[in-house]
XYZ file of C-alpha atoms in Angstrom:
626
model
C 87.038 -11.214 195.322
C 89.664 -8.600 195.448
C 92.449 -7.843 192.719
C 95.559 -6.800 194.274
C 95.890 -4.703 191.133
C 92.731 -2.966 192.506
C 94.489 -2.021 195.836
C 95.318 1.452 195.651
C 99.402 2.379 195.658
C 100.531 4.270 198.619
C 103.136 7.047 197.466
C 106.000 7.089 199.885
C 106.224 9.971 202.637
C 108.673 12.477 201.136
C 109.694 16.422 202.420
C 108.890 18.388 205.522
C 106.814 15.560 206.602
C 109.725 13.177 206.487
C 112.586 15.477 207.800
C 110.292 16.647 210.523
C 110.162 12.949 212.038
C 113.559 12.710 212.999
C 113.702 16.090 215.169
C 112.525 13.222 217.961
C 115.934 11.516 217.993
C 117.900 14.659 217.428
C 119.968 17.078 220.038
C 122.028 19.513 219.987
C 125.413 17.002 219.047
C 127.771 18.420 215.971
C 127.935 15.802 213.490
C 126.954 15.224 209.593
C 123.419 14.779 207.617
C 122.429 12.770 205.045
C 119.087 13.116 202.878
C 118.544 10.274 200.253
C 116.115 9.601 198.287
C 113.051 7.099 197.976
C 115.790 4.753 195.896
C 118.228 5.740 199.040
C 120.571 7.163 196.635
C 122.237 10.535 198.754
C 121.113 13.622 198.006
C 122.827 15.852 199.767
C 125.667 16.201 202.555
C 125.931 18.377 205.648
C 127.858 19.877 208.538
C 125.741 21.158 211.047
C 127.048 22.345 214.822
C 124.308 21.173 216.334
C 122.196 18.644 214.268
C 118.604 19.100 215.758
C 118.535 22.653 214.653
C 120.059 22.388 211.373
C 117.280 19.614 210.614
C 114.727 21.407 211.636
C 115.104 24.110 209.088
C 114.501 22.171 207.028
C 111.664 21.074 208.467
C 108.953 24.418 208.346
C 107.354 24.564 204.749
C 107.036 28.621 205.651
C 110.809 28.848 205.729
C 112.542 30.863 203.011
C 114.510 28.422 200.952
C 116.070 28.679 197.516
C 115.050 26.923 194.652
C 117.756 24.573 195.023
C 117.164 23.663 198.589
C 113.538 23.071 198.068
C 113.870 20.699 195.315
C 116.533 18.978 197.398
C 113.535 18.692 200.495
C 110.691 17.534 198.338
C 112.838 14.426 196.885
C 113.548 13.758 200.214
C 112.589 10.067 201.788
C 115.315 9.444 204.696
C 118.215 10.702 206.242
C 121.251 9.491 208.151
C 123.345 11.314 211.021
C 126.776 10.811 211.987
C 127.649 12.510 215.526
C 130.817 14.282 215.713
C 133.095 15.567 218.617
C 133.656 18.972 217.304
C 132.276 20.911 214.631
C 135.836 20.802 212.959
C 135.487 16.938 212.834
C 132.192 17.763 210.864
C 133.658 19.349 208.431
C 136.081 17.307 207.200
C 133.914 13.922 207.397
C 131.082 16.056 205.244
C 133.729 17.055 202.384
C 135.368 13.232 202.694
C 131.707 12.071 202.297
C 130.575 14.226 199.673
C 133.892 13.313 197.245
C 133.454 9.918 198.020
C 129.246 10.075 197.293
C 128.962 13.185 194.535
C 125.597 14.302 195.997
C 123.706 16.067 193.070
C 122.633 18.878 195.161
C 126.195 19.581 196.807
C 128.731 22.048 195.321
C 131.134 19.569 194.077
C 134.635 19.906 192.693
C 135.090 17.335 189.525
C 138.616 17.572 188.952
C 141.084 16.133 192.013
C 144.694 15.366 190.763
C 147.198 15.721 192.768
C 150.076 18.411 192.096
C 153.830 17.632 190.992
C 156.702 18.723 193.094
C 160.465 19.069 192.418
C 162.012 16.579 194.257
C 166.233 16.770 195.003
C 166.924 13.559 196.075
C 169.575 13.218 199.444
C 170.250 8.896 199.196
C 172.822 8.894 196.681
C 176.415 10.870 196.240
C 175.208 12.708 193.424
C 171.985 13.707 194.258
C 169.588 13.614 191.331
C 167.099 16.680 190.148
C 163.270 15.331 189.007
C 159.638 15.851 189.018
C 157.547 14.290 191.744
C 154.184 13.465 191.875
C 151.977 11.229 194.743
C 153.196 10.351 198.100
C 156.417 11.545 199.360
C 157.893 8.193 200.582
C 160.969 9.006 198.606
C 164.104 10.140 200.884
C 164.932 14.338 200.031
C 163.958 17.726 199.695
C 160.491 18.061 197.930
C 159.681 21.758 196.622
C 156.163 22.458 195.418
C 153.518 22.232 194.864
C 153.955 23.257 191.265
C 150.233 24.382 189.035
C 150.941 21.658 186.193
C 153.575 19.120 184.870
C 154.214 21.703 182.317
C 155.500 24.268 185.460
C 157.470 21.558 186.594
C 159.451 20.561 183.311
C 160.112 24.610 182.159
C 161.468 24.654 185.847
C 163.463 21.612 185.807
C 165.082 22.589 182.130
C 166.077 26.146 183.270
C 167.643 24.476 186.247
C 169.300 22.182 184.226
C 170.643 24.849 182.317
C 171.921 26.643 185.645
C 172.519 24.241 187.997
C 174.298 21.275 185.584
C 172.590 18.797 187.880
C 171.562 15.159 186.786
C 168.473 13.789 185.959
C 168.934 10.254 185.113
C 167.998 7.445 187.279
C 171.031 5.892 189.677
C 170.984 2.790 187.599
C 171.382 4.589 184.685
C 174.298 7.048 186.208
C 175.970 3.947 187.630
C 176.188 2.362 184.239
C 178.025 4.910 182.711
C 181.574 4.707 181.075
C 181.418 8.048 179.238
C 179.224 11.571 179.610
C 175.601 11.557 177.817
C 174.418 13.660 175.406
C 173.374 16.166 178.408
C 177.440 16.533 178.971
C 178.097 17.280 175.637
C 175.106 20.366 175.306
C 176.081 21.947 178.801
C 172.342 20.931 180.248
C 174.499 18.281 183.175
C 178.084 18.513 184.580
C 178.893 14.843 183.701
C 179.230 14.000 187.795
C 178.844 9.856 186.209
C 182.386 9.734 185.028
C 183.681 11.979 186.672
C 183.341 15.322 184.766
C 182.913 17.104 188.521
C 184.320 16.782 191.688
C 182.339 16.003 194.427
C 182.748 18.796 196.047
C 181.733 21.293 193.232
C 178.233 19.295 192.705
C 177.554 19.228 196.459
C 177.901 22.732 196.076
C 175.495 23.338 192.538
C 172.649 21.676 194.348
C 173.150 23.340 197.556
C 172.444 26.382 195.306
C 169.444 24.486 193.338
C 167.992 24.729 196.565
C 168.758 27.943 197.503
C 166.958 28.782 194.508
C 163.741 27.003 195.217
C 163.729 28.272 198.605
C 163.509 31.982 197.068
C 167.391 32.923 197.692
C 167.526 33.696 193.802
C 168.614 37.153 194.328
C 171.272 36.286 197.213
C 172.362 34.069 194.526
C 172.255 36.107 191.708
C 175.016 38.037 193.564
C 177.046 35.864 194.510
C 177.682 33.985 191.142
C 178.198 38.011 190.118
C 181.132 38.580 192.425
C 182.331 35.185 191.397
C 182.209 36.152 187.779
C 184.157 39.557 188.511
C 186.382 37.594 190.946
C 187.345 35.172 187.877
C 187.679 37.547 185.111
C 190.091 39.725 186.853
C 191.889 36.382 187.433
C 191.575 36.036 183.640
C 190.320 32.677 184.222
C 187.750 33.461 181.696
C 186.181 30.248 180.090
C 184.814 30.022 184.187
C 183.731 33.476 183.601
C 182.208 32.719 180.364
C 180.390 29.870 182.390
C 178.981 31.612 185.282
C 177.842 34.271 182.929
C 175.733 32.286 181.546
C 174.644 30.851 184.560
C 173.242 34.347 185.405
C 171.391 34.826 182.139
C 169.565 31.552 182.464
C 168.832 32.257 185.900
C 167.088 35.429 185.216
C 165.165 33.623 182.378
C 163.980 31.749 184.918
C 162.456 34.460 187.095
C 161.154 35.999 184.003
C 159.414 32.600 182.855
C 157.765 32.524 186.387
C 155.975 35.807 185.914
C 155.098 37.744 188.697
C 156.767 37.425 192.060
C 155.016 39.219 194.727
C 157.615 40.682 197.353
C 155.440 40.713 200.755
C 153.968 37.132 199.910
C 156.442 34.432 201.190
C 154.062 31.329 200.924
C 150.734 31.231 199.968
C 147.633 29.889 197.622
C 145.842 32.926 196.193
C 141.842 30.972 195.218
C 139.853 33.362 193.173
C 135.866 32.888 192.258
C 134.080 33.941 189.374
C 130.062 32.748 188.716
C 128.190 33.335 186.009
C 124.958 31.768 184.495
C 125.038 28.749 186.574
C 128.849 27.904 186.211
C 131.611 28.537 188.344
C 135.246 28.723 187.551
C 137.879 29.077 190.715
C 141.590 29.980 189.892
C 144.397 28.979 192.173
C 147.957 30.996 191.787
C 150.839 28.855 194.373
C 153.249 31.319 195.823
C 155.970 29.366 197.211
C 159.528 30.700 198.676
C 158.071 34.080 196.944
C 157.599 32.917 194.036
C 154.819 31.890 191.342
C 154.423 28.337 190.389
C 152.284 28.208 188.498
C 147.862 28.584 188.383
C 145.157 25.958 187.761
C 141.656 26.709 187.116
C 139.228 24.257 188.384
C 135.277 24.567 187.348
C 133.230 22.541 190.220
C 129.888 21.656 189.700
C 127.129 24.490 191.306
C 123.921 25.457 190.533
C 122.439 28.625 189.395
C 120.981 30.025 193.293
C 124.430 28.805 194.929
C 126.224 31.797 196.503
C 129.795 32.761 196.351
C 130.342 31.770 200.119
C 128.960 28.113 199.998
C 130.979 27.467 196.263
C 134.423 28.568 197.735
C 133.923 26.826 201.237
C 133.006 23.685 199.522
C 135.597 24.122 197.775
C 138.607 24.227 200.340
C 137.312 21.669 201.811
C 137.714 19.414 199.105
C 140.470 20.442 197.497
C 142.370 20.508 200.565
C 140.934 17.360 201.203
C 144.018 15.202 199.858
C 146.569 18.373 199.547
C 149.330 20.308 202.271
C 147.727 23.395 202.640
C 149.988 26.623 202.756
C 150.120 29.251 205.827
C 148.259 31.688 204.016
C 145.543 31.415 201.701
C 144.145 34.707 200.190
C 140.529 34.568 199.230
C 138.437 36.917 196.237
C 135.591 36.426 198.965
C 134.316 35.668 202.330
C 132.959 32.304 202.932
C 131.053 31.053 205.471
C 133.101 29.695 208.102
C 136.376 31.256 208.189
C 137.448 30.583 211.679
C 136.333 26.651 211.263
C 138.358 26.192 208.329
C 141.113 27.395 209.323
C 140.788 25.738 212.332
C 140.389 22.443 210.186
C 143.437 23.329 207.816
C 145.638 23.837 210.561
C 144.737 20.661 212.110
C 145.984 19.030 208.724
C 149.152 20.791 208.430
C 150.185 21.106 211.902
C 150.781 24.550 211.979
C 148.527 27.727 211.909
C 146.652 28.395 208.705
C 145.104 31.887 207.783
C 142.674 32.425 205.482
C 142.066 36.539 204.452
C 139.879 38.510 202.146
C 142.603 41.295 201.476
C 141.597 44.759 200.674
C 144.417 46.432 199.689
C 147.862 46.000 198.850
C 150.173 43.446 197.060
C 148.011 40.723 198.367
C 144.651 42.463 197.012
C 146.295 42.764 193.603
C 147.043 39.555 193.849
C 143.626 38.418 194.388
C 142.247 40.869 191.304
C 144.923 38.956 188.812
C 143.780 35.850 189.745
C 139.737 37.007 189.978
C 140.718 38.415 186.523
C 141.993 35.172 185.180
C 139.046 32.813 186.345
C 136.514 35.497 185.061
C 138.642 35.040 181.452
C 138.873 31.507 181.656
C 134.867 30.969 182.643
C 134.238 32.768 179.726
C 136.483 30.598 177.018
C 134.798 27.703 178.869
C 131.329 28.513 177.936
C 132.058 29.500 174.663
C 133.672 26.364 174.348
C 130.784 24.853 175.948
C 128.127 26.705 173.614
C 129.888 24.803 170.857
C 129.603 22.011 171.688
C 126.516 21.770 172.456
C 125.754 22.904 169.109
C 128.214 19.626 167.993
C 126.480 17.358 169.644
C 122.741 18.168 168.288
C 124.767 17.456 164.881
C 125.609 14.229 166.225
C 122.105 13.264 167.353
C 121.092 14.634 163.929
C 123.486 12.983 161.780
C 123.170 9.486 163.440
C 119.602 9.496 164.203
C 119.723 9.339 167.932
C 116.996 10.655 169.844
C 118.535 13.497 171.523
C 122.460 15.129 171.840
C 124.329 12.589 173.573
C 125.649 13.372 177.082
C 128.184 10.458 177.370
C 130.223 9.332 174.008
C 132.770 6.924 174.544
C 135.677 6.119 172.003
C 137.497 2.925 171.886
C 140.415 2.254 170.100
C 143.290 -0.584 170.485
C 147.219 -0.030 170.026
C 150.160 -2.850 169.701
C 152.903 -3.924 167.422
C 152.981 -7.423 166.057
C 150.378 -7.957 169.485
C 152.810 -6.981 171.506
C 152.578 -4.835 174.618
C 148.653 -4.908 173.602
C 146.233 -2.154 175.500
C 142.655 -1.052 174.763
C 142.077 2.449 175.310
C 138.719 4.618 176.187
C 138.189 8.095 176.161
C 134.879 9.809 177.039
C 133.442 13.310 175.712
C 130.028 15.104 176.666
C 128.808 18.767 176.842
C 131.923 20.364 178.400
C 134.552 18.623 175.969
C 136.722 15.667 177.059
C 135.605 14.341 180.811
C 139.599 13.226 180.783
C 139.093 11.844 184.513
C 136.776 9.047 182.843
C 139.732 7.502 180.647
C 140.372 4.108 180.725
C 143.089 2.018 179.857
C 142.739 -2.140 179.903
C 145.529 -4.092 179.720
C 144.740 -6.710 177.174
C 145.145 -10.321 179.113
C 143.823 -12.843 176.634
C 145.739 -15.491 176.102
C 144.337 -17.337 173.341
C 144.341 -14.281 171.443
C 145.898 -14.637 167.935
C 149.253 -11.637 167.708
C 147.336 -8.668 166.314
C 143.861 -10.135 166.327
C 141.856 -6.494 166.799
C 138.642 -8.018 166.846
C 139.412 -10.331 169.911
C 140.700 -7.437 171.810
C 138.220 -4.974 170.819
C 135.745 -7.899 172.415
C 138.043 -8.041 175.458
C 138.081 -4.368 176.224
C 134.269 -4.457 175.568
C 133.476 -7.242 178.068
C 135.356 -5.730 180.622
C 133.757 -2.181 180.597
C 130.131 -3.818 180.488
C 130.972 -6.114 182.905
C 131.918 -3.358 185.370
C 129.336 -1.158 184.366
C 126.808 -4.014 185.206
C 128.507 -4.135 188.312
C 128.152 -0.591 189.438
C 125.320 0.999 187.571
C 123.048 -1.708 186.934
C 119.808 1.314 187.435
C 121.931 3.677 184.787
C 121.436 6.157 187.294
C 124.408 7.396 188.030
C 125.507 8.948 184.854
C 128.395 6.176 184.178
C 126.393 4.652 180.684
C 127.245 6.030 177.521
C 124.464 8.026 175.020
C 126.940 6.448 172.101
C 129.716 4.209 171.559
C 131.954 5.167 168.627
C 134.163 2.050 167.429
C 137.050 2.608 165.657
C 136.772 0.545 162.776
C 134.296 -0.780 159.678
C 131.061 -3.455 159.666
C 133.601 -6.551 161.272
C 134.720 -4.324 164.735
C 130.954 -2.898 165.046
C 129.248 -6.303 164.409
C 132.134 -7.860 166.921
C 130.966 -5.237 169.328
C 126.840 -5.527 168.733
C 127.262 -9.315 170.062
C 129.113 -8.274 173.211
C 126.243 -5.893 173.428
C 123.664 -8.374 172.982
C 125.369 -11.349 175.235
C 124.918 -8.553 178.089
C 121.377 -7.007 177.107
C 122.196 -3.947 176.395
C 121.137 -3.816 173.165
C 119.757 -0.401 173.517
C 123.177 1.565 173.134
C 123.753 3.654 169.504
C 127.296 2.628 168.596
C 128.743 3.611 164.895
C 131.994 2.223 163.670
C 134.386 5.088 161.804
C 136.425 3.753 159.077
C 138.987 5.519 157.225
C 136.957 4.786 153.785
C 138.775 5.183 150.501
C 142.530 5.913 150.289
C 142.571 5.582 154.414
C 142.099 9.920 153.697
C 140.862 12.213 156.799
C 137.444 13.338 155.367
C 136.896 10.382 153.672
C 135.766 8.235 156.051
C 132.550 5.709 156.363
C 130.221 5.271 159.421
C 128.782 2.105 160.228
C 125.455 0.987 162.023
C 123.815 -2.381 162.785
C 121.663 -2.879 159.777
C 121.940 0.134 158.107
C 123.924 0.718 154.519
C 127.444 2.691 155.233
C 127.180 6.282 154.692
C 129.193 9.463 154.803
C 129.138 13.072 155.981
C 130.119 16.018 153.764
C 133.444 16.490 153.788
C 133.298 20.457 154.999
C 131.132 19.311 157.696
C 131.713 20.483 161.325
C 130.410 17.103 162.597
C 132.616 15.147 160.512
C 135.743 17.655 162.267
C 134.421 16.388 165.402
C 133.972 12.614 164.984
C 137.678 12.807 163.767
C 139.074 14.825 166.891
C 137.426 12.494 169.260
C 138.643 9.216 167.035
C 142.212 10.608 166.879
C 141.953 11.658 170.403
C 141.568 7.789 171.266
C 143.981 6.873 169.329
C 146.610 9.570 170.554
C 145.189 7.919 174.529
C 145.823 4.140 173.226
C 149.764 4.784 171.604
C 150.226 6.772 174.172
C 149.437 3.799 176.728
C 151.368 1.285 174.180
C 154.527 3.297 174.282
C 154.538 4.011 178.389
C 153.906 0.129 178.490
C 156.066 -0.508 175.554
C 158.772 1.449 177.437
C 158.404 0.078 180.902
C 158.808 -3.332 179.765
C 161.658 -2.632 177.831
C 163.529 -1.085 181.170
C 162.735 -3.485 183.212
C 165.681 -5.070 184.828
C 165.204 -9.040 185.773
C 167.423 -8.509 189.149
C 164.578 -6.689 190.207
C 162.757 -10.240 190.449
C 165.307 -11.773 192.264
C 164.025 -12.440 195.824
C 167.013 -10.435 198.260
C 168.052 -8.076 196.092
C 167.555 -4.329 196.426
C 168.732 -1.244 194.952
C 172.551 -1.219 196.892
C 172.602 -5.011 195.455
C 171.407 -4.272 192.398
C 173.601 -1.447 192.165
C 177.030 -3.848 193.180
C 175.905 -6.454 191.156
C 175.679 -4.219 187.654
C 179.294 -2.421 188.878
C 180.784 -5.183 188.896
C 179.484 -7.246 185.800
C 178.429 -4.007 183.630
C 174.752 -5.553 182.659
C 171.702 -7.678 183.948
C 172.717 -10.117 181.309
C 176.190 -10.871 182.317
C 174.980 -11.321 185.957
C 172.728 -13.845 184.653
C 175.457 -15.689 182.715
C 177.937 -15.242 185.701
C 179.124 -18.619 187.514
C 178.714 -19.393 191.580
C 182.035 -18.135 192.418
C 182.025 -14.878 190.161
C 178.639 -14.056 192.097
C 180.041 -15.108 195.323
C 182.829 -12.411 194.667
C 180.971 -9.282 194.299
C 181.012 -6.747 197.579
C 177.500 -7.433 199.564
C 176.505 -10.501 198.690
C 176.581 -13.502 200.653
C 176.888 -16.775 199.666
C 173.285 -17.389 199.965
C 172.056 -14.876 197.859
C 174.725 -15.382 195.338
C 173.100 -19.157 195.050
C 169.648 -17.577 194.779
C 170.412 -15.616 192.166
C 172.461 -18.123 190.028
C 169.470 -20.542 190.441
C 166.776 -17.603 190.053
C 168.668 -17.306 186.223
C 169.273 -21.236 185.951
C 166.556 -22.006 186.492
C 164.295 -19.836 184.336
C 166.864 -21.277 181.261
């Protein structure tokens, strides 16, 4: 009688052999590969112009591949096609696909936010002067992109200081009966109540704009010959004014740095590899001007060539983003023509992509080569140091090897208020910021200020998901340690939401402040182990600290924003009919959201725009509610 344990295990057909099997089906079509593994999780992602050839070079065991590639063709198992049109149409589905499915053996670029504009709005009388960030559904003129938040804001407040124009919301500039605090330090020119005529701010953001269109000289000039024009008039507090108008104006071109004369629009993307890391630097010249650089470090391997990193590159980071007429590359990449073929397509207009050799534009290229050579090089310093952090942290806490994952929990509220749970994650390149999470706390049997229950909440949730999603632990999503912010209660509360889920298996330590709540001081915590301490001098006990107060900086943080939006909200925004012009009437009229609510039929009935239905709606939307 035969065991089925004694029947022999047949390994599954991976490699040339596989790949090799699917040149049947193939032609010549342009289109996108997929090769996935024996668990079908996706390996890699391709553009090929014609499919049957690509795939069968990676089909002949005699072919010269990298070490890379031929790791990527012996794990090997499948692989799915996609037929495309036109090679273009490749390209962009392979860069969609490999953001959306983070092949391990693709060059991949980690960090994708989008960029902040300056946005001057055009629906109101007085236009207002802000940063912008997301989708530009918001009627006006939109200058950017900008490198940072940070470029934005020392923009906006040298404007400010120029321009006089507003910055607070229309609800907020409606409501006024007297100039802010902005008024009074010469940073707005009071347009509320009536500090400016019309006229005069029309004109100070028609000049914004000519400003952030790269007339700054023109205007430099002109507010010159105004200044000479009003002195000799000896009208010389407007002299005094414009004077300084022209000083803060040139502190503003001197805050931006360098301005390159011949380069009207453009993104200057610089490479620079190095022991298996990349770093890419990105300078935006806009209306010939520099606003700002962002360095960007995407994921490559250590036999990737310059070409492939900065293809893969554009063609993710373009992926979501407006893409400038020019963009000036440190070196060639592989498909020049395609991409810029592809870009245009996106903006609508030609796109060129150089190499320059000479000239501004080279020396533009060099600075920004320069800084992404400087910046790779703080990175893996930065990077050498923490490694050497986390083998402390395996050492100190008895874990089997330096965590990759640690993730931080802490909870913020007053009197359980405006409760959130926050989570921050580190590893071996520092804080992996994009993996923050903030959770709403929901519970509504919880007891005002009852840390445990939402420490068990925020817990739930994030194992629940993670259930959900990465049930395998495969896909790098599972923490190495969970650090609790708190003594024995929070990291017992947590070890039974561990064990109701099975996944018992996790480290987690709980970080109390110890005696006299003192930094340096504190006590760590472990499931059936006596509390214990680190010496105080000791670089592990610096880092446990950062990351704690680092999750507790991410958790007020969300509290406050929270906090803050509740406290603005405005209950006619919940009344069913009425919008912003409404809204707007409505709070001219009565002065406040709470006197509309107290108002009677007829007073409601009498405001301009609002019919006698909606002035019943909202007397019963308030009535009603008590």
């Amino acid at each position: 009688m035969n065991d089925e344990a004694d029947i022999p295990k047949v390994a599954p057909k991976r490699g040339y052999e596989v790949i090799h099997g699917y040149l049947k089906t193939l032609d010549s079509s342009p289109g996108v590969y997929r090769m996935l593994d024996d668990q079908s999780r996706v390996l890699y992602v391709g553009k090929a112009r014609n499919l049957k050839a690509r795939v069968s070079s990676y089909s002949r065991p005699s072919a010269q591949h990298s070490r890379r590639i031929s790791r990527m063709i012996s794990e090997t198992a499948s692989m799915m096609f996609l037929t495309t049109r036109t090679e273009t149409e490749a390209l962009l589905l392979e860069q969609n696909l490999i953001k959306q499915l983070k092949p391990k053996f693709n060059v991949l670029l980690r960090d994708d936010k989008s960029f902040p504009n300056i946005l001057v709005t055009t629906e109101h009388d007085f236009p207002q002067i802000k940063k912008h960030r997301g989708a530009k559904s918001e009627k006006g003129a939109y200058y950017g992109p900008f490198a940072s938040a940070g470029a934005v804001n020392r923009t906006l407040t040298q404007l400010q200081r120029v321009f006089l124009l507003r910055n607070c919301s229309d609800s907020m500039f409606d409501s006024r009966t007297r100039p802010c605090l902005l008024f009074q330090i010469r940073r707005c020119s009071g347009p509320c109540t009536g500090e400016i005529s019309a006229e005069d701010y029309a004109e100070s953001v028609r000049d914004a704009q000519r400003f952030l269109s790269g007339k700054s000289t023109e205007m430099q000039a002109r507010l010159a010959d105004q200044m000479m024009a009003a002195s000799e008039a000896m009208e010389f507090e407007r002299a005094a004014a414009l004077r300084d108008r022209i000083r803060a104006l040139t502190q503003v071109q001197s805050v931006q740095g360098i301005n390159p004369q011949g380069v009207e629009e453009a993104d200057v993307v610089a490479l620079h590899m190095e022991h298996g890391q990349a770093c890419v630097q990105v300078f935006f010249i806009r209306s010939g001007q520099n606003w700002g650089n962002r360095d960007f470090y995407p994921r490559v391997g250590d036999d990737v060539e310059e070409a492939e990193v900065l293809e893969a590159f554009l063609g993710q980071f373009y992926d979501t983003k407006e893409p400038p007429r020019l963009v000036l590359l440190s070196h060639e990449i592989e498909s020049p023509d395609l991409m810029s073929e592809a870009l245009s397509g996106k903006l609508g207009r030609k796109v060129e992509i150089a190499v320059p050799k000479r000239g501004e534009k080279a020396e533009l290229v060099e600075g920004a080569a320069r800084n992404a050579r400087e910046s790779l090089g703080r990175r893996m310093a930065e990077t050498a140091t923490q490694a050497k952090l986390l083998r402390g942290v395996a050492e100190a806490f008895g874990l089997d090897g330096p965590p990759q994952r640690i993730e931080v929990y802490d909870n913020s509220h007053i009197m359980g208020t405006n409760a959130v749970g926050g989570m921050i994650v580190a590893g071996p390149e520092g804080y992996m910021k994009n993996q923050y999470r903030k959770y709403n706390i929901r519970g509504e049997d919880l007891v005002p200020g009852d840390d445990f229950g939402m420490m068990k909440e925020v817990l739930t949730r994030r194992f629940t998901r993670l259930l959900k999603e990465d049930p395998e632990r495969d896909k790098g999503l599972w923490p190495d340690l969970l650090l609790i912010d708190g003594g024995a209660g929070q990291v017992s509360a947590v070890w039974e939401i561990m064990q109701e889920y099975g996944v018992e298996d996790i480290p987690m330590v709980g970080v109390a402040k110890g005696i006299d709540r003192d930094h340096g001081k504190e006590e760590f915590h472990r499931i059936g182990e006596r509390p214990f301490a680190l010496q105080r001098n000791d670089p592990v006990l610096y880092f446990i600290q950062r990351l704690r107060d680092e999750a507790h900086r991410f958790a007020i943080g969300t509290h406050r924003a929270k906090r803050a939006k509740s406290q603005m909200a405005n209950p006619l925004d919940e009344v069913p009919g009425v919008g912003a012009a409404r809204k707007r009437a409505l709070l001219q009229h009565f002065g406040s959201a709470k006197a509309v609510a107290r108002a009677n039929l007829a007073d409601l009935k009498a405001v301009d725009g609002v019919s006698e239905a909606l002035a019943e709606r909202i007397y019963d939307f308030f009535h009603e509610k008590g």
